[in-house]
């Protein structure tokens, strides 16, 4: 008897929550196949999305994610439309659904969207034929960031299961943490959330009871395989939740002194953009344990894998 071929069962990537461990592994394996394409010295392009139209719809600022998606789309030979929210009719009062239906009339195959409203993607998915990819929705999810984080960890440690990972900082406002919580717990990693009580909502335990919560970074550090620092999101009001920057730095900044107490091969991660000198010192951000630019590099094959498997669910491993 032959085993039935795996078929990626999702039309959209709205978050990590709906994915099974098998789906996550399929995406990471596919990304590995694409990494070879990205590392070619000459032509880094495959025809996998030829004649498919991808619309990039960014309603919130983005540097890494937007560029990374665009590079991924180019490497797959897609046709790309960049929709600029500032100069669009949205600024004239058009609703998101009207904008979306007008885009739909141009028959795009995939829409990559970043939006400040949690759930905006699910709304679009109900109204459109195209596949919707969530590139960040408010403080809800950022699934491709969690996938590239997992890819980076798997590359470094050869596995996700059993890894001990601390996620540190502004947990309250972070969509990166929510996608990582879904992904890492589904894949059997052991997660500890660390931050000041005001930035660490204990309700997260209702959804993820297996996760540990700590307010003491120094106590947590020695046991960790990876430490994922989060950006303090001052534009979302983080300043109101901490007594002062000095106090935050004293207890929650990752710096050279704290690294001395960590495992020798601990991986220091950050989704970017970093507040250098606040949640992380430059010494650590540029030091030997950081994998921060590897995360950025890995974003491209991971996003290629997402675009590809949503459009080709049978996912033959592209040469
Ligand atoms: C994150 C984001 O925008 O959610 N950055 C990113 O996508 N690389 C994290 C952040 O803004 O702090």
mmCIF file of C-alpha atoms and ligand atoms in Angstrom:
data_model
loop_
_atom_site.group_PDB
_atom_site.id
_atom_site.type_symbol
_atom_site.label_atom_id
_atom_site.label_comp_id
_atom_site.label_asym_id
_atom_site.label_seq_id
_atom_site.Cartn_x
_atom_site.Cartn_y
_atom_site.Cartn_z
ATOM 1 C CA UNK A 1 0.000 0.000 0.000
ATOM 2 C CA UNK A 2 1.358 3.424 -0.880
ATOM 3 C CA UNK A 3 1.019 6.262 1.622
ATOM 4 C CA UNK A 4 -1.313 8.997 0.352
ATOM 5 C CA UNK A 5 0.524 12.110 -0.769
ATOM 6 C CA UNK A 6 0.450 15.016 1.655
ATOM 7 C CA UNK A 7 -1.676 17.877 0.392
ATOM 8 C CA UNK A 8 -1.426 21.289 2.103
ATOM 9 C CA UNK A 9 -5.001 21.675 3.348
ATOM 10 C CA UNK A 10 -5.302 25.466 3.691
ATOM 11 C CA UNK A 11 -6.329 28.089 1.179
ATOM 12 C CA UNK A 12 -5.265 31.021 3.368
ATOM 13 C CA UNK A 13 -2.568 31.673 5.946
ATOM 14 C CA UNK A 14 -4.520 33.712 8.492
ATOM 15 C CA UNK A 15 -2.443 32.570 11.443
ATOM 16 C CA UNK A 16 -0.521 29.654 12.934
ATOM 17 C CA UNK A 17 -3.519 28.658 15.068
ATOM 18 C CA UNK A 18 -5.283 26.615 12.326
ATOM 19 C CA UNK A 19 -2.102 24.771 11.228
ATOM 20 C CA UNK A 20 -1.273 21.213 12.326
ATOM 21 C CA UNK A 21 2.280 20.138 13.220
ATOM 22 C CA UNK A 22 2.323 18.329 9.857
ATOM 23 C CA UNK A 23 1.436 21.561 7.999
ATOM 24 C CA UNK A 24 4.189 23.425 9.851
ATOM 25 C CA UNK A 25 6.741 20.734 9.029
ATOM 26 C CA UNK A 26 5.654 20.770 5.359
ATOM 27 C CA UNK A 27 6.187 24.551 5.209
ATOM 28 C CA UNK A 28 9.613 24.324 6.854
ATOM 29 C CA UNK A 29 10.679 21.447 4.574
ATOM 30 C CA UNK A 30 9.507 23.341 1.509
ATOM 31 C CA UNK A 31 11.454 26.408 2.724
ATOM 32 C CA UNK A 32 14.552 24.226 2.976
ATOM 33 C CA UNK A 33 14.101 23.248 -0.687
ATOM 34 C CA UNK A 34 13.816 26.942 -1.602
ATOM 35 C CA UNK A 35 16.868 27.892 0.431
ATOM 36 C CA UNK A 36 18.933 26.125 -2.187
ATOM 37 C CA UNK A 37 17.423 28.430 -4.844
ATOM 38 C CA UNK A 38 18.220 31.510 -2.726
ATOM 39 C CA UNK A 39 21.835 30.430 -2.302
ATOM 40 C CA UNK A 40 22.550 29.922 -5.978
ATOM 41 C CA UNK A 41 25.417 32.150 -7.067
ATOM 42 C CA UNK A 42 23.771 33.049 -10.393
ATOM 43 C CA UNK A 43 20.034 33.045 -11.120
ATOM 44 C CA UNK A 44 17.964 32.827 -7.957
ATOM 45 C CA UNK A 45 14.639 32.409 -9.751
ATOM 46 C CA UNK A 46 12.206 29.528 -10.313
ATOM 47 C CA UNK A 47 9.025 29.648 -12.416
ATOM 48 C CA UNK A 48 6.744 28.257 -9.677
ATOM 49 C CA UNK A 49 4.321 31.238 -9.588
ATOM 50 C CA UNK A 50 4.625 32.300 -13.224
ATOM 51 C CA UNK A 51 1.475 34.071 -14.451
ATOM 52 C CA UNK A 52 0.126 34.292 -10.878
ATOM 53 C CA UNK A 53 -0.682 37.759 -9.567
ATOM 54 C CA UNK A 54 0.243 38.711 -6.007
ATOM 55 C CA UNK A 55 -1.000 41.939 -4.418
ATOM 56 C CA UNK A 56 0.971 43.357 -1.480
ATOM 57 C CA UNK A 57 -1.411 45.403 0.646
ATOM 58 C CA UNK A 58 0.359 47.083 3.554
ATOM 59 C CA UNK A 59 -1.764 49.330 5.768
ATOM 60 C CA UNK A 60 0.912 49.453 8.489
ATOM 61 C CA UNK A 61 4.615 50.269 8.273
ATOM 62 C CA UNK A 62 6.957 47.479 7.389
ATOM 63 C CA UNK A 63 10.501 47.184 6.135
ATOM 64 C CA UNK A 64 11.652 43.592 6.603
ATOM 65 C CA UNK A 65 8.348 41.811 6.057
ATOM 66 C CA UNK A 66 7.320 43.784 2.985
ATOM 67 C CA UNK A 67 10.715 43.530 1.269
ATOM 68 C CA UNK A 68 11.044 39.883 2.192
ATOM 69 C CA UNK A 69 7.645 39.045 0.650
ATOM 70 C CA UNK A 70 8.508 41.012 -2.478
ATOM 71 C CA UNK A 71 11.834 39.205 -2.893
ATOM 72 C CA UNK A 72 10.104 35.856 -2.311
ATOM 73 C CA UNK A 73 7.479 36.694 -4.954
ATOM 74 C CA UNK A 74 10.167 37.745 -7.446
ATOM 75 C CA UNK A 75 12.131 34.544 -6.877
ATOM 76 C CA UNK A 76 8.971 32.586 -7.704
ATOM 77 C CA UNK A 77 8.404 34.661 -10.901
ATOM 78 C CA UNK A 78 5.039 36.066 -9.765
ATOM 79 C CA UNK A 79 3.471 39.239 -11.153
ATOM 80 C CA UNK A 80 3.508 41.784 -8.339
ATOM 81 C CA UNK A 81 1.222 44.705 -7.541
ATOM 82 C CA UNK A 82 2.223 46.930 -4.619
ATOM 83 C CA UNK A 83 -0.782 48.685 -3.203
ATOM 84 C CA UNK A 84 0.085 51.843 -1.339
ATOM 85 C CA UNK A 85 -2.484 52.463 1.394
ATOM 86 C CA UNK A 86 -1.518 56.135 1.753
ATOM 87 C CA UNK A 87 -2.274 57.071 -1.838
ATOM 88 C CA UNK A 88 -5.233 54.695 -2.327
ATOM 89 C CA UNK A 89 -8.941 55.477 -2.164
ATOM 90 C CA UNK A 90 -8.904 54.267 1.438
ATOM 91 C CA UNK A 91 -7.633 57.701 2.333
ATOM 92 C CA UNK A 92 -10.810 59.017 0.628
ATOM 93 C CA UNK A 93 -12.981 56.930 2.943
ATOM 94 C CA UNK A 94 -13.466 53.730 0.923
ATOM 95 C CA UNK A 95 -14.092 50.725 3.193
ATOM 96 C CA UNK A 96 -11.690 47.798 3.357
ATOM 97 C CA UNK A 97 -14.289 45.507 1.784
ATOM 98 C CA UNK A 98 -14.904 47.915 -1.136
ATOM 99 C CA UNK A 99 -11.168 48.221 -1.707
ATOM 100 C CA UNK A 100 -10.881 44.441 -1.574
ATOM 101 C CA UNK A 101 -13.775 43.866 -3.989
ATOM 102 C CA UNK A 102 -12.217 46.305 -6.447
ATOM 103 C CA UNK A 103 -8.940 44.439 -6.198
ATOM 104 C CA UNK A 104 -10.824 41.172 -6.674
ATOM 105 C CA UNK A 105 -12.161 42.502 -9.970
ATOM 106 C CA UNK A 106 -8.546 42.367 -11.208
ATOM 107 C CA UNK A 107 -8.367 38.644 -10.331
ATOM 108 C CA UNK A 108 -5.315 38.427 -8.086
ATOM 109 C CA UNK A 109 -4.289 34.929 -6.991
ATOM 110 C CA UNK A 110 -2.746 35.875 -3.665
ATOM 111 C CA UNK A 111 -3.049 38.872 -1.367
ATOM 112 C CA UNK A 112 -0.392 39.591 1.253
ATOM 113 C CA UNK A 113 -1.800 42.011 3.801
ATOM 114 C CA UNK A 114 -0.677 43.831 6.942
ATOM 115 C CA UNK A 115 -3.439 45.619 8.820
ATOM 116 C CA UNK A 116 -3.836 47.129 12.289
ATOM 117 C CA UNK A 117 -7.186 45.400 12.936
ATOM 118 C CA UNK A 118 -7.037 41.872 14.338
ATOM 119 C CA UNK A 119 -9.262 39.724 12.154
ATOM 120 C CA UNK A 120 -9.138 41.986 9.059
ATOM 121 C CA UNK A 121 -7.689 39.044 7.122
ATOM 122 C CA UNK A 122 -10.458 36.647 8.117
ATOM 123 C CA UNK A 123 -12.982 39.231 6.910
ATOM 124 C CA UNK A 124 -11.226 39.531 3.554
ATOM 125 C CA UNK A 125 -10.974 35.754 3.216
ATOM 126 C CA UNK A 126 -14.764 35.517 3.493
ATOM 127 C CA UNK A 127 -15.293 37.987 0.643
ATOM 128 C CA UNK A 128 -12.561 37.093 -1.817
ATOM 129 C CA UNK A 129 -11.524 34.264 -4.087
ATOM 130 C CA UNK A 130 -7.808 34.959 -3.708
ATOM 131 C CA UNK A 131 -5.662 33.304 -1.037
ATOM 132 C CA UNK A 132 -5.027 35.712 1.835
ATOM 133 C CA UNK A 133 -1.691 35.757 3.667
ATOM 134 C CA UNK A 134 -1.476 37.520 7.016
ATOM 135 C CA UNK A 135 1.654 39.683 7.231
ATOM 136 C CA UNK A 136 0.586 40.972 10.667
ATOM 137 C CA UNK A 137 -2.815 41.950 12.097
ATOM 138 C CA UNK A 138 -2.700 44.251 15.127
ATOM 139 C CA UNK A 139 -1.562 42.360 18.234
ATOM 140 C CA UNK A 140 -3.105 39.114 16.946
ATOM 141 C CA UNK A 141 -0.829 37.053 14.665
ATOM 142 C CA UNK A 142 2.230 37.329 12.421
ATOM 143 C CA UNK A 143 2.461 33.779 11.102
ATOM 144 C CA UNK A 144 5.367 34.142 8.661
ATOM 145 C CA UNK A 145 7.522 35.633 11.427
ATOM 146 C CA UNK A 146 6.874 32.589 13.639
ATOM 147 C CA UNK A 147 7.642 30.277 10.711
ATOM 148 C CA UNK A 148 10.956 31.977 9.980
ATOM 149 C CA UNK A 149 11.807 31.926 13.694
ATOM 150 C CA UNK A 150 11.085 28.185 13.783
ATOM 151 C CA UNK A 151 13.116 27.665 10.616
ATOM 152 C CA UNK A 152 16.065 29.499 12.196
ATOM 153 C CA UNK A 153 15.807 27.399 15.375
ATOM 154 C CA UNK A 154 15.519 24.131 13.424
ATOM 155 C CA UNK A 155 18.521 25.096 11.326
ATOM 156 C CA UNK A 156 20.607 25.786 14.438
ATOM 157 C CA UNK A 157 19.489 22.962 16.732
ATOM 158 C CA UNK A 158 18.218 20.373 14.207
ATOM 159 C CA UNK A 159 14.838 20.142 15.976
ATOM 160 C CA UNK A 160 12.112 22.138 17.697
ATOM 161 C CA UNK A 161 10.825 19.480 20.072
ATOM 162 C CA UNK A 162 12.165 19.839 23.597
ATOM 163 C CA UNK A 163 13.927 23.166 22.964
ATOM 164 C CA UNK A 164 13.684 25.634 25.842
ATOM 165 C CA UNK A 165 12.827 29.091 24.600
ATOM 166 C CA UNK A 166 12.316 32.304 26.556
ATOM 167 C CA UNK A 167 10.294 35.058 24.902
ATOM 168 C CA UNK A 168 11.137 38.304 26.665
ATOM 169 C CA UNK A 169 9.730 41.806 26.855
ATOM 170 C CA UNK A 170 6.593 43.509 25.625
ATOM 171 C CA UNK A 171 4.402 40.406 25.448
ATOM 172 C CA UNK A 172 1.212 42.467 25.776
ATOM 173 C CA UNK A 173 1.468 44.249 22.418
ATOM 174 C CA UNK A 174 3.217 41.577 20.377
ATOM 175 C CA UNK A 175 1.665 39.622 17.512
ATOM 176 C CA UNK A 176 5.006 37.866 17.077
ATOM 177 C CA UNK A 177 4.623 36.238 20.492
ATOM 178 C CA UNK A 178 1.120 34.937 19.784
ATOM 179 C CA UNK A 179 2.118 33.248 16.525
ATOM 180 C CA UNK A 180 5.229 31.853 18.213
ATOM 181 C CA UNK A 181 3.167 30.515 21.114
ATOM 182 C CA UNK A 182 0.951 28.591 18.703
ATOM 183 C CA UNK A 183 3.852 27.301 16.677
ATOM 184 C CA UNK A 184 6.318 26.383 19.418
ATOM 185 C CA UNK A 185 3.738 24.655 21.623
ATOM 186 C CA UNK A 186 2.336 22.681 18.656
ATOM 187 C CA UNK A 187 5.885 21.528 17.846
ATOM 188 C CA UNK A 188 6.696 20.473 21.420
ATOM 189 C CA UNK A 189 9.097 23.251 22.457
ATOM 190 C CA UNK A 190 9.011 24.486 26.059
ATOM 191 C CA UNK A 191 8.216 28.207 26.204
ATOM 192 C CA UNK A 192 8.766 30.611 29.107
ATOM 193 C CA UNK A 193 7.324 34.115 28.810
ATOM 194 C CA UNK A 194 9.333 36.749 30.654
ATOM 195 C CA UNK A 195 8.535 40.419 31.256
ATOM 196 C CA UNK A 196 7.283 42.896 33.801
ATOM 197 C CA UNK A 197 3.822 41.930 35.154
ATOM 198 C CA UNK A 198 2.186 44.912 33.435
ATOM 199 C CA UNK A 199 3.388 43.745 30.007
ATOM 200 C CA UNK A 200 2.718 40.047 30.577
ATOM 201 C CA UNK A 201 -1.016 39.267 30.594
ATOM 202 C CA UNK A 202 -1.561 36.075 32.619
ATOM 203 C CA UNK A 203 -4.730 35.342 30.569
ATOM 204 C CA UNK A 204 -2.352 33.881 27.991
ATOM 205 C CA UNK A 205 -2.262 30.846 30.307
ATOM 206 C CA UNK A 206 -5.957 30.220 29.492
ATOM 207 C CA UNK A 207 -5.027 29.520 25.863
ATOM 208 C CA UNK A 208 -1.546 28.103 26.485
ATOM 209 C CA UNK A 209 -1.629 26.406 29.927
ATOM 210 C CA UNK A 210 1.646 24.567 29.210
ATOM 211 C CA UNK A 211 3.624 27.820 29.008
ATOM 212 C CA UNK A 212 5.626 29.100 32.007
ATOM 213 C CA UNK A 213 5.447 32.708 33.110
ATOM 214 C CA UNK A 214 8.306 34.458 34.897
ATOM 215 C CA UNK A 215 9.078 38.015 35.960
ATOM 216 C CA UNK A 216 12.725 37.163 36.651
ATOM 217 C CA UNK A 217 14.904 37.121 33.537
ATOM 218 C CA UNK A 218 18.097 36.357 35.492
ATOM 219 C CA UNK A 219 16.558 33.195 36.948
ATOM 220 C CA UNK A 220 15.382 31.960 33.535
ATOM 221 C CA UNK A 221 18.489 32.615 31.409
ATOM 222 C CA UNK A 222 20.822 29.704 32.373
ATOM 223 C CA UNK A 223 18.380 27.019 31.254
ATOM 224 C CA UNK A 224 17.454 28.413 27.822
ATOM 225 C CA UNK A 225 18.486 27.212 24.358
ATOM 226 C CA UNK A 226 17.152 30.387 22.751
ATOM 227 C CA UNK A 227 16.131 33.814 23.977
ATOM 228 C CA UNK A 228 13.749 35.729 21.746
ATOM 229 C CA UNK A 229 13.736 39.441 22.585
ATOM 230 C CA UNK A 230 10.666 41.474 21.654
ATOM 231 C CA UNK A 231 10.598 45.110 20.669
ATOM 232 C CA UNK A 232 9.076 47.470 23.219
ATOM 233 C CA UNK A 233 6.216 48.871 21.120
ATOM 234 C CA UNK A 234 6.229 52.479 22.284
ATOM 235 C CA UNK A 235 3.901 53.478 19.429
ATOM 236 C CA UNK A 236 1.292 51.132 20.951
ATOM 237 C CA UNK A 237 1.626 52.674 24.423
ATOM 238 C CA UNK A 238 4.258 50.482 26.116
ATOM 239 C CA UNK A 239 5.565 53.555 27.978
ATOM 240 C CA UNK A 240 2.367 53.676 30.063
ATOM 241 C CA UNK A 241 2.946 50.133 31.342
ATOM 242 C CA UNK A 242 6.450 50.582 32.760
ATOM 243 C CA UNK A 243 7.551 52.783 35.670
ATOM 244 C CA UNK A 244 10.547 54.059 33.717
ATOM 245 C CA UNK A 245 12.996 53.070 31.001
ATOM 246 C CA UNK A 246 15.878 52.704 33.502
ATOM 247 C CA UNK A 247 13.958 50.164 35.556
ATOM 248 C CA UNK A 248 13.015 48.132 32.471
ATOM 249 C CA UNK A 249 16.615 48.126 31.284
ATOM 250 C CA UNK A 250 17.827 47.006 34.720
ATOM 251 C CA UNK A 251 15.593 43.938 34.872
ATOM 252 C CA UNK A 252 14.752 42.954 31.298
ATOM 253 C CA UNK A 253 17.468 44.150 28.918
ATOM 254 C CA UNK A 254 19.611 41.414 27.375
ATOM 255 C CA UNK A 255 23.212 42.524 27.772
ATOM 256 C CA UNK A 256 26.709 41.045 27.908
ATOM 257 C CA UNK A 257 26.531 40.374 31.668
ATOM 258 C CA UNK A 258 23.357 38.345 31.310
ATOM 259 C CA UNK A 259 24.748 36.418 28.330
ATOM 260 C CA UNK A 260 27.638 35.262 30.522
ATOM 261 C CA UNK A 261 25.139 33.261 32.556
ATOM 262 C CA UNK A 262 23.506 31.669 29.501
ATOM 263 C CA UNK A 263 24.385 28.397 27.738
ATOM 264 C CA UNK A 264 27.436 28.835 25.535
ATOM 265 C CA UNK A 265 25.511 28.232 22.303
ATOM 266 C CA UNK A 266 22.342 30.115 23.282
ATOM 267 C CA UNK A 267 20.640 31.688 20.241
ATOM 268 C CA UNK A 268 19.647 35.338 20.640
ATOM 269 C CA UNK A 269 16.715 36.256 18.411
ATOM 270 C CA UNK A 270 14.831 39.473 17.654
ATOM 271 C CA UNK A 271 12.151 40.028 14.969
ATOM 272 C CA UNK A 272 13.334 43.589 14.352
ATOM 273 C CA UNK A 273 13.203 46.504 14.359
ATOM 274 C CA UNK A 274 15.415 46.593 17.475
ATOM 275 C CA UNK A 275 15.493 49.342 20.073
ATOM 276 C CA UNK A 276 19.269 49.145 20.534
ATOM 277 C CA UNK A 277 20.244 50.181 24.035
ATOM 278 C CA UNK A 278 16.769 49.410 25.358
ATOM 279 C CA UNK A 279 15.642 45.753 25.156
ATOM 280 C CA UNK A 280 19.007 44.663 23.708
ATOM 281 C CA UNK A 281 22.522 46.132 23.799
ATOM 282 C CA UNK A 282 24.544 46.462 20.594
ATOM 283 C CA UNK A 283 27.159 44.169 22.110
ATOM 284 C CA UNK A 284 24.607 41.333 22.191
ATOM 285 C CA UNK A 285 22.777 42.298 18.988
ATOM 286 C CA UNK A 286 26.054 42.079 17.057
ATOM 287 C CA UNK A 287 27.658 39.421 19.269
ATOM 288 C CA UNK A 288 28.482 35.775 18.516
ATOM 289 C CA UNK A 289 25.189 34.358 19.834
ATOM 290 C CA UNK A 290 22.889 36.496 17.713
ATOM 291 C CA UNK A 291 20.952 34.880 14.857
ATOM 292 C CA UNK A 292 19.051 38.070 14.055
ATOM 293 C CA UNK A 293 20.253 38.497 10.468
ATOM 294 C CA UNK A 294 19.864 34.766 9.855
ATOM 295 C CA UNK A 295 16.198 35.272 10.772
ATOM 296 C CA UNK A 296 15.974 37.969 8.082
ATOM 297 C CA UNK A 297 17.724 35.794 5.486
ATOM 298 C CA UNK A 298 15.457 32.853 6.295
ATOM 299 C CA UNK A 299 12.358 35.001 5.832
ATOM 300 C CA UNK A 300 12.714 34.754 2.045
ATOM 301 C CA UNK A 301 12.664 30.933 1.563
ATOM 302 C CA UNK A 302 9.987 30.651 4.282
ATOM 303 C CA UNK A 303 7.732 33.154 2.493
ATOM 304 C CA UNK A 304 8.438 31.442 -0.836
ATOM 305 C CA UNK A 305 7.220 28.212 0.789
ATOM 306 C CA UNK A 306 4.026 29.877 2.052
ATOM 307 C CA UNK A 307 3.217 31.459 -1.333
ATOM 308 C CA UNK A 308 4.018 28.221 -3.112
ATOM 309 C CA UNK A 309 2.121 25.755 -0.918
ATOM 310 C CA UNK A 310 -1.004 27.932 -0.859
ATOM 311 C CA UNK A 311 -0.991 27.957 -4.663
ATOM 312 C CA UNK A 312 0.238 24.364 -5.166
ATOM 313 C CA UNK A 313 -1.162 22.307 -2.302
ATOM 314 C CA UNK A 314 0.556 19.140 -3.524
ATOM 315 C CA UNK A 315 3.838 20.991 -3.180
ATOM 316 C CA UNK A 316 6.221 19.049 -5.356
ATOM 317 C CA UNK A 317 9.635 20.087 -4.061
ATOM 318 C CA UNK A 318 10.652 22.620 -6.673
ATOM 319 C CA UNK A 319 14.223 22.035 -7.875
HETATM 320 C C1 LIG B 1 7.377 42.811 13.956
HETATM 321 C C2 LIG B 1 6.035 43.315 13.545
HETATM 322 O O1 LIG B 1 5.889 44.258 12.789
HETATM 323 O O2 LIG B 1 5.098 42.713 14.014
HETATM 324 N N1 LIG B 1 8.408 43.060 13.065
HETATM 325 C C3 LIG B 1 8.519 42.355 11.924
HETATM 326 O O3 LIG B 1 7.567 42.018 11.273
HETATM 327 N N2 LIG B 1 9.750 42.002 11.543
HETATM 328 C C4 LIG B 1 7.720 43.122 15.337
HETATM 329 C C5 LIG B 1 7.696 44.530 15.791
HETATM 330 O O4 LIG B 1 7.237 45.445 15.128
HETATM 331 O O5 LIG B 1 8.132 44.731 16.922
#
